[in-house]
Short mmCIF file of C-alpha atoms in Angstrom, two decimals:
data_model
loop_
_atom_site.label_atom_id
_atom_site.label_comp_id
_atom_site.label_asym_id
_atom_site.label_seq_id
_atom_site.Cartn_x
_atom_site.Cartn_y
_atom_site.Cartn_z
CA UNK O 1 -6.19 34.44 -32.49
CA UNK O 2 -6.28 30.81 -31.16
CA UNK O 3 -7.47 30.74 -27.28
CA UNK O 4 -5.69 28.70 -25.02
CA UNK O 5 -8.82 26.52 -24.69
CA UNK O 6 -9.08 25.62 -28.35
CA UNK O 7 -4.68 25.10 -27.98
CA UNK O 8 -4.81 22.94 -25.52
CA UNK O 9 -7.71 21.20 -27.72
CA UNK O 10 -5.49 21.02 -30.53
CA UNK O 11 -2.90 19.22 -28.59
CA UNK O 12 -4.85 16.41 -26.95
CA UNK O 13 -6.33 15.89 -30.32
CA UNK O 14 -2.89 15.31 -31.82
CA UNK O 15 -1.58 13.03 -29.06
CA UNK O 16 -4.52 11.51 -27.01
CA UNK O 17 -7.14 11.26 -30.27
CA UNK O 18 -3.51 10.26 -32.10
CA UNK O 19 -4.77 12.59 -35.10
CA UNK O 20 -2.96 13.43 -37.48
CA UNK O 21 -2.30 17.32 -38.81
CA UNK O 22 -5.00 17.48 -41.86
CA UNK O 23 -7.08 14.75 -39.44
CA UNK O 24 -7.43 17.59 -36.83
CA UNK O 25 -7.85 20.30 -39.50
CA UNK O 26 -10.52 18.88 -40.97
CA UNK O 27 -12.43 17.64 -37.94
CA UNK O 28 -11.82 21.11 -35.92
CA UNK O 29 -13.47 22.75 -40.00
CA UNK O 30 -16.10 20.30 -40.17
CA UNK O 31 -17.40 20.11 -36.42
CA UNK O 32 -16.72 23.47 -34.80
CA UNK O 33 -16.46 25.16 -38.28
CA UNK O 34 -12.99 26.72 -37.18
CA UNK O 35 -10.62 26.88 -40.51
CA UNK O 36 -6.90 26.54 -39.60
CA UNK O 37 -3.78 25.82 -41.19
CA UNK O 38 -2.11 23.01 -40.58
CA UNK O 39 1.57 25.46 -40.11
CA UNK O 40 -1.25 27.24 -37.18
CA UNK O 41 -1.97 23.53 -35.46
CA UNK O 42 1.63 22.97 -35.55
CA UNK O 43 2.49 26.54 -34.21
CA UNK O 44 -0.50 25.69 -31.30
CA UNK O 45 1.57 22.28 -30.29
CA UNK O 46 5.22 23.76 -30.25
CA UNK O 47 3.58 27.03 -28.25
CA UNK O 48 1.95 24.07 -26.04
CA UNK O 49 5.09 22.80 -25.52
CA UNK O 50 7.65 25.84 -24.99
CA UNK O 51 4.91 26.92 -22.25
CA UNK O 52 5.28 23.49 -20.54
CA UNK O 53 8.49 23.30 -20.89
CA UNK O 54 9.56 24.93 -17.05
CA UNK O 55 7.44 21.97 -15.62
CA UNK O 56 10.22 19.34 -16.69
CA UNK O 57 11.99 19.93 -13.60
CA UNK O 58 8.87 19.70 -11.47
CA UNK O 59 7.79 16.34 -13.44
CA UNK O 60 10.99 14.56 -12.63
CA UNK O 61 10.86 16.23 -8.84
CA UNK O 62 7.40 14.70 -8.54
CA UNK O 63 8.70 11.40 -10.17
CA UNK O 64 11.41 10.52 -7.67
CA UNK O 65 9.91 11.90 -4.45
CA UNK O 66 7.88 8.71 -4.72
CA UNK O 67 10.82 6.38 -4.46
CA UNK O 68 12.66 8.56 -2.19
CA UNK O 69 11.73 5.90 0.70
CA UNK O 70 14.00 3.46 -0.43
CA UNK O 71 10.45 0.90 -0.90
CA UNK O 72 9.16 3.12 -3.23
CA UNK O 73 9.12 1.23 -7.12
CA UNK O 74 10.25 2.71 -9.80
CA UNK O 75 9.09 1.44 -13.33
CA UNK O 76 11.17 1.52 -16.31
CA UNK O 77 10.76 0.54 -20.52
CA UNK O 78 12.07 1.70 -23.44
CA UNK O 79 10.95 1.37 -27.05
CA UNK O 80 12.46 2.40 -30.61
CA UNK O 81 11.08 5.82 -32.14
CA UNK O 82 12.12 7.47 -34.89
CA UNK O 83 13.65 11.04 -35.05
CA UNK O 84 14.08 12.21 -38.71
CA UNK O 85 14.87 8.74 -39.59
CA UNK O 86 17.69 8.28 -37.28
CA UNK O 87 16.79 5.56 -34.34
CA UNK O 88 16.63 6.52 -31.14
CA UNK O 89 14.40 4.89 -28.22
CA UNK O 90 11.26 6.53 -26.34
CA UNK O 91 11.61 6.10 -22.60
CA UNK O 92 9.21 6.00 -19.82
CA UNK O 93 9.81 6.08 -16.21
CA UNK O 94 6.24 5.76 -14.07
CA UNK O 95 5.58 6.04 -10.86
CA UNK O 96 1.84 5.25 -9.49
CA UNK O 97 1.15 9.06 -9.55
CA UNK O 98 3.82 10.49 -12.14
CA UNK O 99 4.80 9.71 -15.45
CA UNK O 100 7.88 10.78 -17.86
CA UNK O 101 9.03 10.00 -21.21
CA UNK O 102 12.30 10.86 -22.91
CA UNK O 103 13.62 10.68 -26.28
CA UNK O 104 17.52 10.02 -26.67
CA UNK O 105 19.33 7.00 -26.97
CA UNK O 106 19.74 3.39 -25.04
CA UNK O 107 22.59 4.22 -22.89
CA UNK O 108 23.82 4.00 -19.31
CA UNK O 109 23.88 8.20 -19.68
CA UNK O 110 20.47 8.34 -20.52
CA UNK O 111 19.44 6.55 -17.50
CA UNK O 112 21.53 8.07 -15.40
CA UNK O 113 20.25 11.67 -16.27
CA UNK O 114 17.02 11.01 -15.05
CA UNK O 115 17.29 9.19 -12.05
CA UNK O 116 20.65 10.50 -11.12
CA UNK O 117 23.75 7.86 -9.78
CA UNK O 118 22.04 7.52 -5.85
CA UNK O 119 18.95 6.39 -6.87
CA UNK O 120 17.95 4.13 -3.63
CA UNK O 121 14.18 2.66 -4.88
CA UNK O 122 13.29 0.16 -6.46
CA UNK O 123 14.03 -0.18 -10.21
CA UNK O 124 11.26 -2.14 -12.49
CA UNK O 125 12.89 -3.15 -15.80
CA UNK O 126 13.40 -5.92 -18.48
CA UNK O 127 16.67 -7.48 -19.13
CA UNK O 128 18.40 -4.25 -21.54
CA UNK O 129 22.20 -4.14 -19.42
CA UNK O 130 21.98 -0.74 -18.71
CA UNK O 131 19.57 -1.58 -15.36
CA UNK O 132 22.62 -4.01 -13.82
CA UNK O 133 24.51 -1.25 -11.82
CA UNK O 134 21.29 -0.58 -10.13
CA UNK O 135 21.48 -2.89 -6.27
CA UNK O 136 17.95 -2.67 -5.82
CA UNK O 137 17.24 -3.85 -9.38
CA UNK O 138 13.96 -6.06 -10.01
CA UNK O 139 13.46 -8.05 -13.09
CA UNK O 140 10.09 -8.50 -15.34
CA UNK O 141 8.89 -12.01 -14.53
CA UNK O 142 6.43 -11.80 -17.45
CA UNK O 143 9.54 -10.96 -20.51
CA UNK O 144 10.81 -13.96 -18.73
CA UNK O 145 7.22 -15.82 -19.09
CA UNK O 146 7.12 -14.79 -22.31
CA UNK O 147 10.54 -16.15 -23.86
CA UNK O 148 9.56 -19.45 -21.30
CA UNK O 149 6.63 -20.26 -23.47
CA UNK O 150 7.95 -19.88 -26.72
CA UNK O 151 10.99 -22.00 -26.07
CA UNK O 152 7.91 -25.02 -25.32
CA UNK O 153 6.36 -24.56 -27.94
CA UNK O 154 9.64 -24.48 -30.00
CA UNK O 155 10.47 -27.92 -32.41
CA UNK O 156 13.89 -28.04 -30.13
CA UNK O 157 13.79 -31.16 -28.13
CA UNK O 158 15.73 -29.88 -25.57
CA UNK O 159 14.64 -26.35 -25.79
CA UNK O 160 10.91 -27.70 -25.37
CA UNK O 161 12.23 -29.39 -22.34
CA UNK O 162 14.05 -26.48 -20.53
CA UNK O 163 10.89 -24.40 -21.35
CA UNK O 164 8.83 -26.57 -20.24
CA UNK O 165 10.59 -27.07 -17.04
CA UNK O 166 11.02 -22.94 -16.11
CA UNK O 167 7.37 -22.45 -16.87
CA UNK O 168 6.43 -25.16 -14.20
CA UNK O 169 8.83 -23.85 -11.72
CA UNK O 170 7.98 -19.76 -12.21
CA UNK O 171 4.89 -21.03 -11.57
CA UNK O 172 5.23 -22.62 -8.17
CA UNK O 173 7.34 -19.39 -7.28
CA UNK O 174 4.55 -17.39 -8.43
CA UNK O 175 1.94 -19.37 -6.38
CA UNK O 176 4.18 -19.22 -3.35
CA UNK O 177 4.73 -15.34 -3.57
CA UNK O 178 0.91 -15.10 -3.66
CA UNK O 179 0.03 -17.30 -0.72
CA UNK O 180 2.41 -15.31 1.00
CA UNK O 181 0.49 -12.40 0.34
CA UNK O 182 -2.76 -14.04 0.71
CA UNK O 183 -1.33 -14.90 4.15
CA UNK O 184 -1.60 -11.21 5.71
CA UNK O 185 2.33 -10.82 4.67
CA UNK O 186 3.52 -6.96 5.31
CA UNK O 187 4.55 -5.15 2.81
CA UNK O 188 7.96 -3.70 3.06
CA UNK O 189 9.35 -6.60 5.00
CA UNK O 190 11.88 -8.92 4.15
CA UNK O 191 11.75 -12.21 4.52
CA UNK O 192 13.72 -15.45 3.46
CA UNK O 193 10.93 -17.65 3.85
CA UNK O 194 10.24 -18.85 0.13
CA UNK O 195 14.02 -19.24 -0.86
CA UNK O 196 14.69 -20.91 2.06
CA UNK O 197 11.65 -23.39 1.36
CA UNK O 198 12.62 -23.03 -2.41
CA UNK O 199 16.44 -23.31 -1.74
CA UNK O 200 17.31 -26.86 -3.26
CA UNK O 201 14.75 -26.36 -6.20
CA UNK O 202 16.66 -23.27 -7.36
CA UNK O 203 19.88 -24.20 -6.56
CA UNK O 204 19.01 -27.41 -9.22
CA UNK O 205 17.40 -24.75 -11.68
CA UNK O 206 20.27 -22.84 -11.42
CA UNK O 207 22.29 -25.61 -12.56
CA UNK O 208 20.20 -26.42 -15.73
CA UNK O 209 20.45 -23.13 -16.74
CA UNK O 210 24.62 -23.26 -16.52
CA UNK O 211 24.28 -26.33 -18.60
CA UNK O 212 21.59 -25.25 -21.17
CA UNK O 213 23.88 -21.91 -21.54
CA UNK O 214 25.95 -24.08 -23.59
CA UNK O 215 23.02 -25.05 -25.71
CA UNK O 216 23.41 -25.54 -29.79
CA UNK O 217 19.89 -24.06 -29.76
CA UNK O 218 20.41 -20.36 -29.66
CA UNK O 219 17.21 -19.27 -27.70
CA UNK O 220 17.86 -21.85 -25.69
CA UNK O 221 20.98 -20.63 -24.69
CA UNK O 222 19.91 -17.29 -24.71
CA UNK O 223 17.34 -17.81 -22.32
CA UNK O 224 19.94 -19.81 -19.58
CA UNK O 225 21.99 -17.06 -19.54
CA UNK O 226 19.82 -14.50 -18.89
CA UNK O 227 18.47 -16.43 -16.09
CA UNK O 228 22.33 -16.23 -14.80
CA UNK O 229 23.36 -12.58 -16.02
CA UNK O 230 20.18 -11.50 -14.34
CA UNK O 231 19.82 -13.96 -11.02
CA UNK O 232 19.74 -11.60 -8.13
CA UNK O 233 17.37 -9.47 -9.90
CA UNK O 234 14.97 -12.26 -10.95
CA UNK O 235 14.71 -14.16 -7.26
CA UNK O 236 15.10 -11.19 -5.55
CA UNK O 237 11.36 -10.86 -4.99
CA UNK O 238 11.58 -14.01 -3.09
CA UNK O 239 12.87 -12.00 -0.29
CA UNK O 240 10.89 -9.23 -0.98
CA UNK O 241 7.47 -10.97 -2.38
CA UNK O 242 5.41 -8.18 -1.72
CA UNK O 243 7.33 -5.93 -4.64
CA UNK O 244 5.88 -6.34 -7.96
CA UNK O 245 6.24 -9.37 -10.61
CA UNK O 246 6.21 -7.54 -13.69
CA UNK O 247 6.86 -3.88 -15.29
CA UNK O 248 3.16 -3.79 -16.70
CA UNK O 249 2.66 -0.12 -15.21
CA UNK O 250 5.63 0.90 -18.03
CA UNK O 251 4.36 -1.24 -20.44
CA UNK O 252 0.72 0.21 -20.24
CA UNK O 253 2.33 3.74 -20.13
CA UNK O 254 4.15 3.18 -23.46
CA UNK O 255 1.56 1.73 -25.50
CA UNK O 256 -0.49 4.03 -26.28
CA UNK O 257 2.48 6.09 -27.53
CA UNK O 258 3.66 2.76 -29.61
CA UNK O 259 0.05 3.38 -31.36
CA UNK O 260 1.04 6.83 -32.20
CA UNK O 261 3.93 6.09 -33.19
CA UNK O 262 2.75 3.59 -36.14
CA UNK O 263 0.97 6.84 -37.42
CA UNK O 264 3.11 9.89 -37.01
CA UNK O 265 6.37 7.62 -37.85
CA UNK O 266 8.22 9.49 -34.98
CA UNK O 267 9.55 13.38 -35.03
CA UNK O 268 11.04 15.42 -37.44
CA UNK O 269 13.50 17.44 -34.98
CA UNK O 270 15.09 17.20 -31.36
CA UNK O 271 12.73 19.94 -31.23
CA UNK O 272 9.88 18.06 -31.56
CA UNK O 273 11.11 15.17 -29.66
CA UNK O 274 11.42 17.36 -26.77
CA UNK O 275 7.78 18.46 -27.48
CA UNK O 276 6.50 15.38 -27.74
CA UNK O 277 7.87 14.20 -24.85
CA UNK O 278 7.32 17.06 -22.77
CA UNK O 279 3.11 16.81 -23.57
CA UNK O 280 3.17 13.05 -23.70
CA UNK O 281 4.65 13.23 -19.77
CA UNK O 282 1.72 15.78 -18.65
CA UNK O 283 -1.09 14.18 -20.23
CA UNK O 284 0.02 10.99 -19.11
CA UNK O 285 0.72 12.44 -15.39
CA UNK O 286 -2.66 13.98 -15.41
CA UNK O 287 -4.34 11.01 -16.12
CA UNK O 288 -2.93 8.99 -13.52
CA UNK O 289 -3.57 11.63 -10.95
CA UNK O 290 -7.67 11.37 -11.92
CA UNK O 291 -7.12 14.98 -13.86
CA UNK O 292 -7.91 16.55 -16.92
CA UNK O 293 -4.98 17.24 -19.46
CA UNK O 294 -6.46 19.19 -21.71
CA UNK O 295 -7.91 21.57 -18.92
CA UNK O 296 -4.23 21.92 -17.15
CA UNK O 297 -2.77 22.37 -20.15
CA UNK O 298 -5.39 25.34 -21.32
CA UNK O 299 -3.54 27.00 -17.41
CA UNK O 300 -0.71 26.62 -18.87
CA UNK O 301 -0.72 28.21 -22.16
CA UNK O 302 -2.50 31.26 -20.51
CA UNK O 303 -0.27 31.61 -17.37
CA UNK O 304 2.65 31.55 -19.95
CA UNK O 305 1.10 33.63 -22.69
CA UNK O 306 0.50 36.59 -19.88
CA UNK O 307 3.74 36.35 -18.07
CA UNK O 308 2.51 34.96 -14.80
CA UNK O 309 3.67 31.60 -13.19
CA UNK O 310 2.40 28.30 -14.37
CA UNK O 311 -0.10 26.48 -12.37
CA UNK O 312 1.22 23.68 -10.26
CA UNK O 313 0.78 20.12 -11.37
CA UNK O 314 -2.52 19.09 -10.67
CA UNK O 315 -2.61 16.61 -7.54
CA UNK O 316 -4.20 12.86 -7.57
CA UNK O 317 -7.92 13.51 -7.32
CA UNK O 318 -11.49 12.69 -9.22
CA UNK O 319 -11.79 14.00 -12.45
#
C-alpha cells in the first residue's frame, strides 16, 4: 500500500532529516495527511534496505576503482556506535565520488575486509594502529594540530614548551608544502625537495620527541611517541606534498551520522546495522556524485519489488 516514492521518502526522512519514528509519523499525518504505523515506517526502511542490499558489492567496486592507480587517496575514520548496547565503531571509507560505512568492530579484520590485503593507494587515517601495515599510509596533520595546541596551552612547563615548539615547526612544513604547490608543483610527483631543505630541522625535532617520550607529563609523552610510532607516515607528504594534509573528507562524511547517532542511540540488531549502513553509504554516495538519494532509492525499491534488476549507481553529475 506504500509506493516506492513515499518509501524512499520515509527513509531519507529517517536518516537525512535524522527523524525519529513517531517524528516521521506525525509529520508524514500532519503534512501529507498519510496515517502510518510506526511497525509500517520501520517495515518501509528494512524493505529499503533488503532492496539495496545487492548494491554493496557495486559500492565497494566503485570505492576502490578510484585508488586503483596507486595515486589515488583513500580516506579513512572510525567512530563508536552503539548496537543494542554493545560498542562497536561506525566506519567510513570515502573516496571523492564514493562513500561507505560499516558497522563491526576496530580491528585489523575489519579493515582488511574492505579494502582487501593489496590495497596499493593511498590510505588517509588518524593514528588508531590498525592503519601501520599499510606502506603507502598518510597521517592526519590536523589530529596532530589538534593534540599540538592543547599541550601549549597545558599548565606543564615543559609540555607548553614541546607544544609550543611542534606547532611552530608544522607550521613552517605546512607553509613550505604550500609554496610548493603555489609554485606550479605536479601532482603525482615525488620529490625530496622540502626534507632535504628541512633535513637538519627534523632530524633535531626528531630528537626532542625521543627525549620528551620519556616525559613525567603523560600527554606529553604521549604526543612524542606518536610523532615516532607514526614518522614515515607523518613526513611522508614531504616527498609527496601534493597528497592531502588532513582526513577532513572522512571526518565531514561521519558527522552527520555522529548527529544521528546522539538521537537514535545506535541500532537495535546486526540487522539494522547492516541497514543503516547500507542506506547511510547510498545517500551519502549520491550526494557526492551531485544526485538525488531519495529519487535512486524510489528505482530501487520498484526494480526490486517487480523482480527486475536494480538501476545502476547514479554517476557524478548536477542534481
Amino acid at each position: 500500500l506504500i509506493g516506492a516514492n513515499l518509501a524512499a521518502l520515509i527513509v531519507h526522512l529517517r536518516l537525512r532529516s535524522r527523524l525519529s519514528l513517531r517524528l516521521t509519523q506525525e509529520l508524514l499525518h500532519d503534512l501529507l495527511g498519510i496515517p502510518l504505523s510506526v511497525g509500517a515506517l520501520q517495515q518501509c526502511f528494512e524493505e529499503a534496505a533488503a532492496s539495496a542490499a545487492p548494491l554493496e558489492d557495486a559500492l565497494v567496486e566503485d570505492l576502490l576503482a578510484e585508488v586503483t592507480d596507486r595515486e589515488g587517496v583513500l580516506y579513512i575514520d572510525e567512530t563508536s556506535w552503539k548496537e543494542r548496547g554493545e560498542a562497536l565503531w561506525l566506519w567510513t571509507f570515502v573516496t571523492t565520488l564514493s562513500v561507505c560505512f560499516y558497522i563491526g568492530r576496530r580491528t585489523i579484520e575489519m579493515l582488511d575486509n574492505v579494502i582487501g590485503t593489496h590495497f596499493e593507494g593511498w590510505l588517509m587515517s588518524d593514528g588508531y594502529q590498525a592503519y601501520r601495515h599499510h606502506p603507502k599510509r598518510l597521517r592526519c596533520w590536523a589530529h596532530l594540530i589538534r593534540k599540538a595546541r592543547g599541550l601549549a596551552e597545558s599548565l606543564d612547563k615543559d609540555g607548553r614548551a614541546f607544544g609550543n615548539f611542534t606547532l611552530a615547526w608544522l607550521g613552517t612544513l605546512q607553509t613550505a608544502i604550500y609554496a610548493w604547490r603555489e609554485a606550479g608543483g605536479m601532482a603525482g610527483t615525488a620529490t625530496d625537495v622540502i626534507r632535504h631543505h628541512h633535513r637538519d630541522k627534523l632530524a633535531e625535532f626528531r630528537a626532542l620527541c625521543l627525549t620528551h617520550a620519556e616525559s613525567a607529563h603523560d600527554k606529553t609523552a604521549a604526543l612524542a611517541k606518536e610523532f615516532i610510532n607514526d614518522w614515515e607516515a607523518i613526513f611522508r607528504i614531504l616527498d609527496h606534498p601534493w597528497l592531502p594534509l588532513t582526513n577532513n573528507d572522512a571526518e565531514r562524511a561521519l558527522r552527520h551520522w555522529v548527529i544521528l547517532r546522539k538521537t537514535n542511540h545506535g541500532t537495535k540488531s546486526a540487522t539494522g546495522s547492516r541497514a543503516f549502513a547500507m542506506l547511510a553509504s547510498i545517500s551519502s554516495t549520491c550526494r557526492k556524485r551531485g544526485q538525488s538519494a531519495l529519487a535512486y532509492l524510489a528505482r530501487v525499491i520498484t526494480a526490486a519489488r517487480t523482480g527486475l534488476c536494480l538501476p545502476a549507481l547514479p554517476q557524478a553529475g548536477g542534481i
